[in-house]
PDB file of C-alpha atoms in Angstrom:
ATOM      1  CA  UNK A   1     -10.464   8.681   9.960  1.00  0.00           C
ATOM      2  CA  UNK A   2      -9.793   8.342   6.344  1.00  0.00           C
ATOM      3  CA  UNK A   3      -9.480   4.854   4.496  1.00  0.00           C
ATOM      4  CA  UNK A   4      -6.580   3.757   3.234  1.00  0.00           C
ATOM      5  CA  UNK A   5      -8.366   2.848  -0.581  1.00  0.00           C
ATOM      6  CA  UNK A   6      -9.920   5.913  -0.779  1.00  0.00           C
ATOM      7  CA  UNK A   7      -6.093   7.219  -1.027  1.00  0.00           C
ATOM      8  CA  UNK A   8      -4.749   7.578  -4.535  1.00  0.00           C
ATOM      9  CA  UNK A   9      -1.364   6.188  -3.327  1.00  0.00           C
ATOM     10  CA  UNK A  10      -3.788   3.301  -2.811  1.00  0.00           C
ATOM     11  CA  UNK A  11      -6.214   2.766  -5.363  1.00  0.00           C
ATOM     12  CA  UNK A  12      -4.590   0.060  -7.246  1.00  0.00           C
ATOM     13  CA  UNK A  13      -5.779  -3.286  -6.368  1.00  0.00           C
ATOM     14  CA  UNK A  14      -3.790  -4.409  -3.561  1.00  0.00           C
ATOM     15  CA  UNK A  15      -5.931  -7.323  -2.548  1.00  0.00           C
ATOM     16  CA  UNK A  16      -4.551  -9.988  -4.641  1.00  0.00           C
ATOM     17  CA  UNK A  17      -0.541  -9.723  -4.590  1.00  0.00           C
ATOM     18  CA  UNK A  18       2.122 -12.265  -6.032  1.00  0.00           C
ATOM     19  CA  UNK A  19       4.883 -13.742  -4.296  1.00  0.00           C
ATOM     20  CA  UNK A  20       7.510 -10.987  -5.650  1.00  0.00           C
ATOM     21  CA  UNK A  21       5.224  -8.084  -5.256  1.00  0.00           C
ATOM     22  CA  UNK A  22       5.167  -8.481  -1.574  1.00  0.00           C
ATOM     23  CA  UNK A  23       8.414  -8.141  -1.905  1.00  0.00           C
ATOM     24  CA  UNK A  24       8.157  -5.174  -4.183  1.00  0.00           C
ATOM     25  CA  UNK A  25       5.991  -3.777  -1.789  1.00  0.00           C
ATOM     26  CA  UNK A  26       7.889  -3.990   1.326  1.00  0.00           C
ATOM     27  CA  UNK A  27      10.770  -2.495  -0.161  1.00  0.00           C
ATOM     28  CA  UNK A  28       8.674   0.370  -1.399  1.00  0.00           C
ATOM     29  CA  UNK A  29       6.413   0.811   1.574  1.00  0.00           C
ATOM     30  CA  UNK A  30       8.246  -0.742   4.144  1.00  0.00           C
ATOM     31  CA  UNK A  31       5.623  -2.828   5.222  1.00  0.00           C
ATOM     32  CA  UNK A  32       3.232  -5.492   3.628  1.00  0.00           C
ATOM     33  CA  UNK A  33       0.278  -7.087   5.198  1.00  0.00           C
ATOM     34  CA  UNK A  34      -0.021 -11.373   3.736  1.00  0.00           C
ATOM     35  CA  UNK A  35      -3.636 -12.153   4.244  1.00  0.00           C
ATOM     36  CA  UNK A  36      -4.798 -15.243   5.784  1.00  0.00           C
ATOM     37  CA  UNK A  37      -1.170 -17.016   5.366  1.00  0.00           C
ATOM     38  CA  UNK A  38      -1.882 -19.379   8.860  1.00  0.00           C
ATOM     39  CA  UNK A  39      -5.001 -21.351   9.933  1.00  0.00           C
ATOM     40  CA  UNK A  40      -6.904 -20.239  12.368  1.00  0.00           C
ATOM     41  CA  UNK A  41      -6.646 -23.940  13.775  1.00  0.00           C
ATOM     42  CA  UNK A  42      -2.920 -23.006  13.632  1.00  0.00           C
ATOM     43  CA  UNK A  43      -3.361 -20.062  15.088  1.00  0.00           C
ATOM     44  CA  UNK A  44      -5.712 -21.491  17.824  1.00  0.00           C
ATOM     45  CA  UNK A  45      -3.206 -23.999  19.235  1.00  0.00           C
ATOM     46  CA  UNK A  46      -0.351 -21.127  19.375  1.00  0.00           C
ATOM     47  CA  UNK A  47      -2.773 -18.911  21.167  1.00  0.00           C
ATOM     48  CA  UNK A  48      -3.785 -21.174  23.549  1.00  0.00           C
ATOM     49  CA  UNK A  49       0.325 -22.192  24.433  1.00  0.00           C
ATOM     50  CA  UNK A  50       1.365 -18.890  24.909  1.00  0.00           C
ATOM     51  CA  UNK A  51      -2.153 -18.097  27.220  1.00  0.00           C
ATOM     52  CA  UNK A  52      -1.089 -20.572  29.377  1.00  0.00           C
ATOM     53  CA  UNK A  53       2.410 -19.732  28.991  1.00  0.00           C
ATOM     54  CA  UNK A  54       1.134 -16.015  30.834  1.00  0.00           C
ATOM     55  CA  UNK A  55      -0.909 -17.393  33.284  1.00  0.00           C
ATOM     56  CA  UNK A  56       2.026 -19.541  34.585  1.00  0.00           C
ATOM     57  CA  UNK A  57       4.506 -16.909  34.095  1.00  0.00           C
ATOM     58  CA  UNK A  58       7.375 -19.335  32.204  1.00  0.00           C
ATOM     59  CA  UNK A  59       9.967 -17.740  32.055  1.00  0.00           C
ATOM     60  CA  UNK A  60      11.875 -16.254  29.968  1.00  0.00           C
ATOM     61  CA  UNK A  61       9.316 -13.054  30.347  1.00  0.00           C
ATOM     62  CA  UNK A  62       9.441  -9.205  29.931  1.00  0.00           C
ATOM     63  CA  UNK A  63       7.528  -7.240  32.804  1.00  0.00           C
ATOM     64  CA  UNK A  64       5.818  -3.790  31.640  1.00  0.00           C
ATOM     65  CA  UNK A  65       6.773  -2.931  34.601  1.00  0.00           C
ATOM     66  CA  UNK A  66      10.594  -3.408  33.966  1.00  0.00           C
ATOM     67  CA  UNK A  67      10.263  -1.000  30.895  1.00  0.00           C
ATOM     68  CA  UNK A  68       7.910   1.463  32.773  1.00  0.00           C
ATOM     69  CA  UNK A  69       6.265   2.870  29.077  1.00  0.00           C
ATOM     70  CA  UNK A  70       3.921   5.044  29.386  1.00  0.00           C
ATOM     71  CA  UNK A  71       0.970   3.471  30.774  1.00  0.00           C
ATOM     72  CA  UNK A  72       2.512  -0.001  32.495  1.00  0.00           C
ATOM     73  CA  UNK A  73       2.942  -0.256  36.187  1.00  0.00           C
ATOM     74  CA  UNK A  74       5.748   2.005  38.226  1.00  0.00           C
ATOM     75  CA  UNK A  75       6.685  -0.861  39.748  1.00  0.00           C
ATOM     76  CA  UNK A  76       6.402  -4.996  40.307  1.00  0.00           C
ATOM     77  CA  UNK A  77       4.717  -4.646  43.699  1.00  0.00           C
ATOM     78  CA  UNK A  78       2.096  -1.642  42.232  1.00  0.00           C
ATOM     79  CA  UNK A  79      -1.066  -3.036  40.603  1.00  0.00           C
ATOM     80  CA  UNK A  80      -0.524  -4.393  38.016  1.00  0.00           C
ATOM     81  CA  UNK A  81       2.887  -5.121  38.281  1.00  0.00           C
ATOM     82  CA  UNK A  82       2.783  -8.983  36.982  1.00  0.00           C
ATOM     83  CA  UNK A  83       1.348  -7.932  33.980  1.00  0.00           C
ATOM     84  CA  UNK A  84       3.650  -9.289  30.917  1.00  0.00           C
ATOM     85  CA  UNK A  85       4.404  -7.572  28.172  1.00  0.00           C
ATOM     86  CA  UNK A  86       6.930 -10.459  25.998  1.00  0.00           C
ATOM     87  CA  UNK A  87       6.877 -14.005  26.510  1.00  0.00           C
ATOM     88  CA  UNK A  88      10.917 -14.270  25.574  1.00  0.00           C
ATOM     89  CA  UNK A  89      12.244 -17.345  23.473  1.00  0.00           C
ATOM     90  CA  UNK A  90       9.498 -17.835  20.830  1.00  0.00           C
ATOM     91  CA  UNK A  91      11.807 -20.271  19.071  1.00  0.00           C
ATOM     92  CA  UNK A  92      12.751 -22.402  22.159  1.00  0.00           C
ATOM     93  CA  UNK A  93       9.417 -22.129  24.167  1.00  0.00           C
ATOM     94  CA  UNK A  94       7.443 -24.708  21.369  1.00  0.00           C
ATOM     95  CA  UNK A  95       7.585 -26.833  18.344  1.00  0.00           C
ATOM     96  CA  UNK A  96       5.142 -24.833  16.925  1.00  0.00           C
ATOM     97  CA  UNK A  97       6.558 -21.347  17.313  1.00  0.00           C
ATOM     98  CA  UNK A  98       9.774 -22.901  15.382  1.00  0.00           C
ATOM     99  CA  UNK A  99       7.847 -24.840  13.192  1.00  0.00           C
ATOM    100  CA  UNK A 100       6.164 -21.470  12.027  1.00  0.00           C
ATOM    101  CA  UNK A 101       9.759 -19.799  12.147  1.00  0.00           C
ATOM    102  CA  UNK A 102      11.436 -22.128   9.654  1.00  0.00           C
ATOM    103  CA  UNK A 103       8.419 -22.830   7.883  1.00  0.00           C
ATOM    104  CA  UNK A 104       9.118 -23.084   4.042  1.00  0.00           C
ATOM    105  CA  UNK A 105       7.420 -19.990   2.957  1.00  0.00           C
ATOM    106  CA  UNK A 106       8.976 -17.689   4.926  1.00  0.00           C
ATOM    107  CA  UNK A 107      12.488 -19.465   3.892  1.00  0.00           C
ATOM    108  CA  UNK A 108      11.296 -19.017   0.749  1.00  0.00           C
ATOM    109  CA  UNK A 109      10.060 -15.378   1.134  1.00  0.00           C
ATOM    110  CA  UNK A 110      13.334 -14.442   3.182  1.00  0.00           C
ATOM    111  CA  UNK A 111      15.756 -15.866   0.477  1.00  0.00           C
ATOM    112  CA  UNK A 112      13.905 -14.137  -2.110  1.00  0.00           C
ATOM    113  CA  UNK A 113      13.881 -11.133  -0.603  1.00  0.00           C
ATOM    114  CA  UNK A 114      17.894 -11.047   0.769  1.00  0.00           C
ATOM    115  CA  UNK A 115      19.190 -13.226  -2.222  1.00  0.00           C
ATOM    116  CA  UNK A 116      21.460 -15.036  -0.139  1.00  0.00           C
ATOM    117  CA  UNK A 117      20.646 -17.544   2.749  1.00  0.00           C
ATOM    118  CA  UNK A 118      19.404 -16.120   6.124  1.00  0.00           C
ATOM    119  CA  UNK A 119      19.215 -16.199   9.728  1.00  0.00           C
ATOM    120  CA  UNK A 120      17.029 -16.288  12.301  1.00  0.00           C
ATOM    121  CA  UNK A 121      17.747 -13.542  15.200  1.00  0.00           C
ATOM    122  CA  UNK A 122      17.403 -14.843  18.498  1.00  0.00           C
ATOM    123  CA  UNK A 123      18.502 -11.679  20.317  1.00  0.00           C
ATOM    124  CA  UNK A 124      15.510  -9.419  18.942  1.00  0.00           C
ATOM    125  CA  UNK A 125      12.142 -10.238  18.991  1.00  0.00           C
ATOM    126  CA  UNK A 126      11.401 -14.014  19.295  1.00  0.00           C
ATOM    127  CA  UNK A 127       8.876 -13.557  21.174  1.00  0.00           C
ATOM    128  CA  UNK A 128       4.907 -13.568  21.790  1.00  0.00           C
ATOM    129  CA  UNK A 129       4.063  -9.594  22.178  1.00  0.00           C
ATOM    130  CA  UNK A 130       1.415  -8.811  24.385  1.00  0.00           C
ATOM    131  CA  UNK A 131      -1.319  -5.693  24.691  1.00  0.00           C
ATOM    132  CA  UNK A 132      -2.854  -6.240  27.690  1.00  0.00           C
ATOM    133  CA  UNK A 133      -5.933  -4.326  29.098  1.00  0.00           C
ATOM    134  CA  UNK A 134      -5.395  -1.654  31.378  1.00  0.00           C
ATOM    135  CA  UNK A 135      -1.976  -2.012  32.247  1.00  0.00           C
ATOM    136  CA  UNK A 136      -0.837  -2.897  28.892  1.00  0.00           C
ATOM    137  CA  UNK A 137       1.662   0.224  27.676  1.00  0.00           C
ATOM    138  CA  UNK A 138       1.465   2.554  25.010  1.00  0.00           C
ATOM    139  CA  UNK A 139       4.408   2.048  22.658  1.00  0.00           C
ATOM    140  CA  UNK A 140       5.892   5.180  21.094  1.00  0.00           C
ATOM    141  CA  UNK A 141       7.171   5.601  17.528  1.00  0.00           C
ATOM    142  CA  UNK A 142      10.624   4.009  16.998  1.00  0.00           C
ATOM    143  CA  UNK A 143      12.971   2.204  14.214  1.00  0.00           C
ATOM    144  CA  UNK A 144      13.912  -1.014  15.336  1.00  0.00           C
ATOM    145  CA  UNK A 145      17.317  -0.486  14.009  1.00  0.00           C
ATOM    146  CA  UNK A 146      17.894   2.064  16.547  1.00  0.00           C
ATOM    147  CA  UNK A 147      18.298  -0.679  19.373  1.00  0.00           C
ATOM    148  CA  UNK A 148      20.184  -3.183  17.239  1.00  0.00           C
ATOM    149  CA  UNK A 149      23.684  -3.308  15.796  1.00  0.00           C
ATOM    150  CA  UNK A 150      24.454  -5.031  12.246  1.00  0.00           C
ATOM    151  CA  UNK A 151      26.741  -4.119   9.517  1.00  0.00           C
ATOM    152  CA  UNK A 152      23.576  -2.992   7.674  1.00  0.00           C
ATOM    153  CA  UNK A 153      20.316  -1.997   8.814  1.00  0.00           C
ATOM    154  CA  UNK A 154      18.397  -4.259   6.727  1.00  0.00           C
ATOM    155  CA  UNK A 155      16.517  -7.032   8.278  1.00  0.00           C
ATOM    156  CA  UNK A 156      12.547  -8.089   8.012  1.00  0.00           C
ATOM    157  CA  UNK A 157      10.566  -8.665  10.659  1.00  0.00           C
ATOM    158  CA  UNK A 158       7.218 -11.259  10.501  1.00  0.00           C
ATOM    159  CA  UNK A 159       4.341 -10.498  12.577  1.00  0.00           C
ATOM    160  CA  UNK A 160       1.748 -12.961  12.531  1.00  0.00           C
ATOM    161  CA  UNK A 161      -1.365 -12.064  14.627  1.00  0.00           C
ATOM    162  CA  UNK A 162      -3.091 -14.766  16.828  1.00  0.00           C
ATOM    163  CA  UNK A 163      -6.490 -12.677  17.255  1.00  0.00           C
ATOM    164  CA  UNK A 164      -7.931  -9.799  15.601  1.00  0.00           C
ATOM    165  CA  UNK A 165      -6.018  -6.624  15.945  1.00  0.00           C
ATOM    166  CA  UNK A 166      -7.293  -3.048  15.887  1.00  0.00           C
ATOM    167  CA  UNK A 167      -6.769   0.393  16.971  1.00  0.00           C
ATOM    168  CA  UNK A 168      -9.184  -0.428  19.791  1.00  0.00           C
ATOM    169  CA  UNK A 169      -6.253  -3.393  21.257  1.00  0.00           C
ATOM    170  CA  UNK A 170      -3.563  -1.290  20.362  1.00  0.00           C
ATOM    171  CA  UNK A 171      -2.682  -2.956  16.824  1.00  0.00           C
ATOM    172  CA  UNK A 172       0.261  -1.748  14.826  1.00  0.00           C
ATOM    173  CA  UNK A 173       0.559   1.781  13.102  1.00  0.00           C
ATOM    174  CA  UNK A 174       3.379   2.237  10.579  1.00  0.00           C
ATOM    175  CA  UNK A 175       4.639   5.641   8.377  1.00  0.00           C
ATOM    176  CA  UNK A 176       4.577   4.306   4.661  1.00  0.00           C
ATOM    177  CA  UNK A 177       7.937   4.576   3.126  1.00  0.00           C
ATOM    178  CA  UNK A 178       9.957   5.660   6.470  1.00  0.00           C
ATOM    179  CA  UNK A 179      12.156   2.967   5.614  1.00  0.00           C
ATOM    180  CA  UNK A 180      13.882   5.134   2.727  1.00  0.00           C
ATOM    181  CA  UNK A 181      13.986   8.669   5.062  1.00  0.00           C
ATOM    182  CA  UNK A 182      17.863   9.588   6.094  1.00  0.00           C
ATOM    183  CA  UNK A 183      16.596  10.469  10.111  1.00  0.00           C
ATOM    184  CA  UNK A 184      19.129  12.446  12.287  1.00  0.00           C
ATOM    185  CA  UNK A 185      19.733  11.655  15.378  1.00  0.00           C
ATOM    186  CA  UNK A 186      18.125  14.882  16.493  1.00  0.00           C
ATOM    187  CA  UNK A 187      14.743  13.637  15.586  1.00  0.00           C
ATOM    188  CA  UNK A 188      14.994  10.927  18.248  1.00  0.00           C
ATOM    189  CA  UNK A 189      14.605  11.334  21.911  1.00  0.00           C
ATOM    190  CA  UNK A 190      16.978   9.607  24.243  1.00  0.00           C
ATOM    191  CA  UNK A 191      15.305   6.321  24.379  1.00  0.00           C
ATOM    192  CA  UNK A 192      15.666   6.732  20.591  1.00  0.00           C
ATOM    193  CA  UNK A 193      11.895   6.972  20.322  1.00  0.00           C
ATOM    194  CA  UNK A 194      10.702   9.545  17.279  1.00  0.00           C
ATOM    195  CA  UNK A 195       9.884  12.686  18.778  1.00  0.00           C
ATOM    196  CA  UNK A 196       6.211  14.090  17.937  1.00  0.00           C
ATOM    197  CA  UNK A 197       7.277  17.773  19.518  1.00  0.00           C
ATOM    198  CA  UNK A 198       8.932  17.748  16.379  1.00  0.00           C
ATOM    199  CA  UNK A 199       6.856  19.729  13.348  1.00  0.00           C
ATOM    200  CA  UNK A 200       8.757  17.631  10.383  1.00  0.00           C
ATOM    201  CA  UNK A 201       8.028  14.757  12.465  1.00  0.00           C
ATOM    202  CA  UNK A 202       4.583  15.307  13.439  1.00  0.00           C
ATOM    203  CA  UNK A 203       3.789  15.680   9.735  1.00  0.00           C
ATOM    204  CA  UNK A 204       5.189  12.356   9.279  1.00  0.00           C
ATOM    205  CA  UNK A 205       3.217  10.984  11.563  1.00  0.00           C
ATOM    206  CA  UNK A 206       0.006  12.067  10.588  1.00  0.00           C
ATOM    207  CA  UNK A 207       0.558   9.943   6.975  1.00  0.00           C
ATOM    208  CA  UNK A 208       0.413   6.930   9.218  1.00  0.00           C
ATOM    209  CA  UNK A 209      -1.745   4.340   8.416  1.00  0.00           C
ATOM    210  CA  UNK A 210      -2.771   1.079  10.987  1.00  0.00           C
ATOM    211  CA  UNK A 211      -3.990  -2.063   9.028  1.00  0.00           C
ATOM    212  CA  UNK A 212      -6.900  -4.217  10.788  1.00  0.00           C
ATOM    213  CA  UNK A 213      -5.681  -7.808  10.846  1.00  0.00           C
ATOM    214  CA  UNK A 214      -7.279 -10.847  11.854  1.00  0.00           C
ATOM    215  CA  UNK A 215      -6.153 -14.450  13.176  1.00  0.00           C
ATOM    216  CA  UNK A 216      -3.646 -15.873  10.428  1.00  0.00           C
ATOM    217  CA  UNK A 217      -2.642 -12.639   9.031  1.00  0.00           C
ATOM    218  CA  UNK A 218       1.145 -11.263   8.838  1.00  0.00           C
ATOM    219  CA  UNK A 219       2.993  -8.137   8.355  1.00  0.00           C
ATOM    220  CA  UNK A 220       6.173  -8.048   6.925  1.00  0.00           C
ATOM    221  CA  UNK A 221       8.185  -5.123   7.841  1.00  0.00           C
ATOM    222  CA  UNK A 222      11.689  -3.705   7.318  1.00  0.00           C
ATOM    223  CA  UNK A 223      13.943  -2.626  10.553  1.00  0.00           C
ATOM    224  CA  UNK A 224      13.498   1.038  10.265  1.00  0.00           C
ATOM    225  CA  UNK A 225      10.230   1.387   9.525  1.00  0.00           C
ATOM    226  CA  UNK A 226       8.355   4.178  11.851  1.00  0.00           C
ATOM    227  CA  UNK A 227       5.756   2.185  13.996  1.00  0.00           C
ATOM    228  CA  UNK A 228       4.063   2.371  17.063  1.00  0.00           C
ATOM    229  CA  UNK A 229       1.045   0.900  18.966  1.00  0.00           C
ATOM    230  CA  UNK A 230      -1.321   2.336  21.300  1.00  0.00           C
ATOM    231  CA  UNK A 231      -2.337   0.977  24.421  1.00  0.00           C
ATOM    232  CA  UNK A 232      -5.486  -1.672  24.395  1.00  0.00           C
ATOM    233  CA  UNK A 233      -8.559  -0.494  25.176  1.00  0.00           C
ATOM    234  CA  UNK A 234     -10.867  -3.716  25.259  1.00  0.00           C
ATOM    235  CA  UNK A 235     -11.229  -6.229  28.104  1.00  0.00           C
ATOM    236  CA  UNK A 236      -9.375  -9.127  26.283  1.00  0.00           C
ATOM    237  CA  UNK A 237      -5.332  -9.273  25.976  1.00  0.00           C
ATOM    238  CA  UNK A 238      -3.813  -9.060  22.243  1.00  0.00           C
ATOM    239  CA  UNK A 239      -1.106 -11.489  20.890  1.00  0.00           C
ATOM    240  CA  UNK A 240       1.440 -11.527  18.439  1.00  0.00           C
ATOM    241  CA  UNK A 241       4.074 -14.103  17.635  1.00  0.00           C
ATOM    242  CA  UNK A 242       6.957 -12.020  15.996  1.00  0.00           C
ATOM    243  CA  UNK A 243      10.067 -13.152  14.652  1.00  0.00           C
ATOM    244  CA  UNK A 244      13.612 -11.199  12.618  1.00  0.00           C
ATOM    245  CA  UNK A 245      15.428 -12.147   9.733  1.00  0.00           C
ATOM    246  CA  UNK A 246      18.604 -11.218   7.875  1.00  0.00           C
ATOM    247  CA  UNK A 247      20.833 -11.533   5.195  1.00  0.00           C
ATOM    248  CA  UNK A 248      24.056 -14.287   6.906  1.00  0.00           C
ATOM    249  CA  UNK A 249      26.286 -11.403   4.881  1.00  0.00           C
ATOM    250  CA  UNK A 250      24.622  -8.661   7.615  1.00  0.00           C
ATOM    251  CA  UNK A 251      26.268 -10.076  11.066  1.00  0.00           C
ATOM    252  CA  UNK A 252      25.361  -8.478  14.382  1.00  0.00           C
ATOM    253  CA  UNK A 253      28.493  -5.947  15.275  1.00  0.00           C
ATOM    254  CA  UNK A 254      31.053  -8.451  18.349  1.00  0.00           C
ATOM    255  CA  UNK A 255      29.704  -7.763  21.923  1.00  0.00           C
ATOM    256  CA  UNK A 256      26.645  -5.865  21.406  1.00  0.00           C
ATOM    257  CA  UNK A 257      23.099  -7.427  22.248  1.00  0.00           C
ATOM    258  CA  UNK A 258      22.252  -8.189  18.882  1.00  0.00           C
ATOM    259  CA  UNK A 259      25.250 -10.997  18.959  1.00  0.00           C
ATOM    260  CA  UNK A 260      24.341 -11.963  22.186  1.00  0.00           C
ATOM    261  CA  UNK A 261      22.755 -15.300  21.127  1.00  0.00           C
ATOM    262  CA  UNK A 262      23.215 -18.043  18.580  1.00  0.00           C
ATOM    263  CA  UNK A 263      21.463 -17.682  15.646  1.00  0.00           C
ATOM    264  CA  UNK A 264      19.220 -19.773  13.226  1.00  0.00           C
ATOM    265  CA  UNK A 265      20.253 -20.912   9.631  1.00  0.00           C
ATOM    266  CA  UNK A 266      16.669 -21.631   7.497  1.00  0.00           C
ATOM    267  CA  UNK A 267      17.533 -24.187   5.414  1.00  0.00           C
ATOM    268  CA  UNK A 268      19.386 -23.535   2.237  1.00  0.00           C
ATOM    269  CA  UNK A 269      16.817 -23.631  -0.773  1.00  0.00           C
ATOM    270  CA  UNK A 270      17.659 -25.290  -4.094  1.00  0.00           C
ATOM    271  CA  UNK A 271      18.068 -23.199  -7.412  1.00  0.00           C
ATOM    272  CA  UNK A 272      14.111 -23.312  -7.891  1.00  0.00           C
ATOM    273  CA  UNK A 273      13.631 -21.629  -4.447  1.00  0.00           C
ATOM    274  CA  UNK A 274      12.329 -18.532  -6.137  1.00  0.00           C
ATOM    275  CA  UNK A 275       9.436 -20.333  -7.485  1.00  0.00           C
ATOM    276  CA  UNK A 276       6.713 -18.912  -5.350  1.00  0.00           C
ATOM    277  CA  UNK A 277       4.981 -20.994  -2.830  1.00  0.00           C
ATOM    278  CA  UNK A 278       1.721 -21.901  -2.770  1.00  0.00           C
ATOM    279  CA  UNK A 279      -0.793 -19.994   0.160  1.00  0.00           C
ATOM    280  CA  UNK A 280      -4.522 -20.386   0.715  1.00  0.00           C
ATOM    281  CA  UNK A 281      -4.574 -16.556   1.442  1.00  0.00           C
ATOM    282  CA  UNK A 282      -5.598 -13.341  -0.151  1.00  0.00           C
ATOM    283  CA  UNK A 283      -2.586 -10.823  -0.182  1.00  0.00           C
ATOM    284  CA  UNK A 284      -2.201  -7.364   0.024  1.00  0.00           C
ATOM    285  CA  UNK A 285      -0.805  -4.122   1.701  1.00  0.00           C
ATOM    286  CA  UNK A 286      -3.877  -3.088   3.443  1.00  0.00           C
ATOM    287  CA  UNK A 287      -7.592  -3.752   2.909  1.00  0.00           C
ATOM    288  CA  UNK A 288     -10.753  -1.709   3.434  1.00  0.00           C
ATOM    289  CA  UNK A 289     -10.846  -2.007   7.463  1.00  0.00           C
ATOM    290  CA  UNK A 290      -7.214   0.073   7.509  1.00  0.00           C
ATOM    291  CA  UNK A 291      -7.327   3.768   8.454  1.00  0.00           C
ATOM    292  CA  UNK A 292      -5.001   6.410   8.396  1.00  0.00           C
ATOM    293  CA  UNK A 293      -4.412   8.279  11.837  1.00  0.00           C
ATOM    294  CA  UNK A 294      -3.671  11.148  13.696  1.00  0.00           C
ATOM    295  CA  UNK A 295      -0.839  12.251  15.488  1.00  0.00           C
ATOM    296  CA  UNK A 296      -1.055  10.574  19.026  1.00  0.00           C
ATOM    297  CA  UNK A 297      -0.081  13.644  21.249  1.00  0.00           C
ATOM    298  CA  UNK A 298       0.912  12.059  24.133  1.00  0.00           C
ATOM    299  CA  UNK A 299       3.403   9.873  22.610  1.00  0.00           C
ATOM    300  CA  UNK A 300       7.286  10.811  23.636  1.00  0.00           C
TER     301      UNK A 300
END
């Protein structure tokens, strides 16, 4: 596989971003990887809440089973059937899941980025993802706007990763600048995943690229961005705390899922919230360990 920074679209030094050109960059790319933005003590103490979180099964959870992706157990009762795949309720489940939520930078980042205050979703994602071995599921390539209903598909979603991620554990793959592509309906399946049977869309595809993140890292990515993960193939379980924003002018559409819960004013900033925060972290859109892929053949 190819590096990403041996890619002319690449070449420009993307290890050392400012404030507004991760914002620049997500709105070009559609993605934007924040290096180092938590401490790995930070990170630590999250991990080891939501490990003990699985072992005890506290609910709310997500079965793979329940969603039956390719890979996860046919059923609850077949082996593997208690694996989880979401730890539900991010926000609720600890202080410091919502601490990391509302925490100023993202406020700050979020405002910046909308230009108007913003909310928290607590109908989509707000959660702890899981890859789990072996009966951890493949996840095809999709646009989270296809399962959620706003006035406008435009919100940002924050992954943070609590261990290292990789193509190995099934880390995240992403098609740069899908965000901007007018998709018909025709290119989706009917589980409105992005169908790879397709030759326009297996060409897409094939220009995707899957950044290697460690402990404390983020992604920032917009709602339909193409992205997908494969299934883990290592002996330890992946997680991800990931959390949705969006503009409080962008409301979820009356009795659909997406305005099926409350959600989450961040604070109002003051006039100088534009000034950009300060970070211990080197920033960019990918780094040397990123690679550009394949099409996955036996995605949907």
């Amino acid at each position: 596989m190819q590096k990403l920074h041996e890619q002319n679209i690449f070449r420009k030094n993307m290890t050392e971003l400012s404030f507004s050109e991760q914002i620049s960059t997500l709105r070009e790319q559609g993605f934007v990887v924040v290096r180092s933005l938590v401490d790995q003590a930070q990170c630590t103490a999250m991990k080891q809440i939501a490990e003990q979180a699985l072992a005890q099964q506290v609910s709310p959870v997500e079965f793979e089973a329940d969603l039956r992706y390719p890979g996860a157990p046919t059923s609850r009762d077949s082996d593997g059937g208690e694996t989880i795949r979401r730890l539900l309720d991010a926000y609720g489940r600890d202080l410091i899941f919502k601490d990391w939520a509302c925490s100023p930078y993202l406020r700050a980042w979020m405002q910046a980025y909308f230009d108007t205050p913003v909310l928290l979703s607590q109908a989509h994602h707000n959660c702890i993802m899981t890859k789990h071995p072996t009966y951890g599921s493949l996840t095809g390539w999709h646009r989270d706007a296809r399962y959620w209903s706003f006035e406008q598909d435009d919100l940002v979603s924050v992954w943070l990763a609590l261990g290292t991620e990789k193509i190995e554990n099934g880390a995240l793959w992403f098609v740069p600048k899908s965000h901007q592509l007018a998709l018909p309906s025709e290119c989706f399946d009917e589980q409105a995943f992005f169908r790879t049977d397709l030759p326009g869309n297996a060409a897409l595809i094939r220009t995707a690229v899957s950044p290697e993140l460690n402990a404390g890292d983020v992604v920032f990515f917009h709602c339909n961005t193409l992205h997908s993960a494969e299934q883990n193939r290592t002996n330890q379980a992946k997680l991800s705390l990931v959390f949705t924003y969006h503009s409080v002018n962008n409301v979820p559409l009356p009795n659909t899922r997406s305005a099926a819960k409350p959600e989450i004013l961040l604070e109002h900033f003051s006039d100088n919230s534009q000034t950009e925060p300060s970070h211990p972290s080197n920033i960019g859109l990918v780094q040397a360990g990123a690679t550009q892929r394949p099409i996955i053949q036996e995605m949907r």
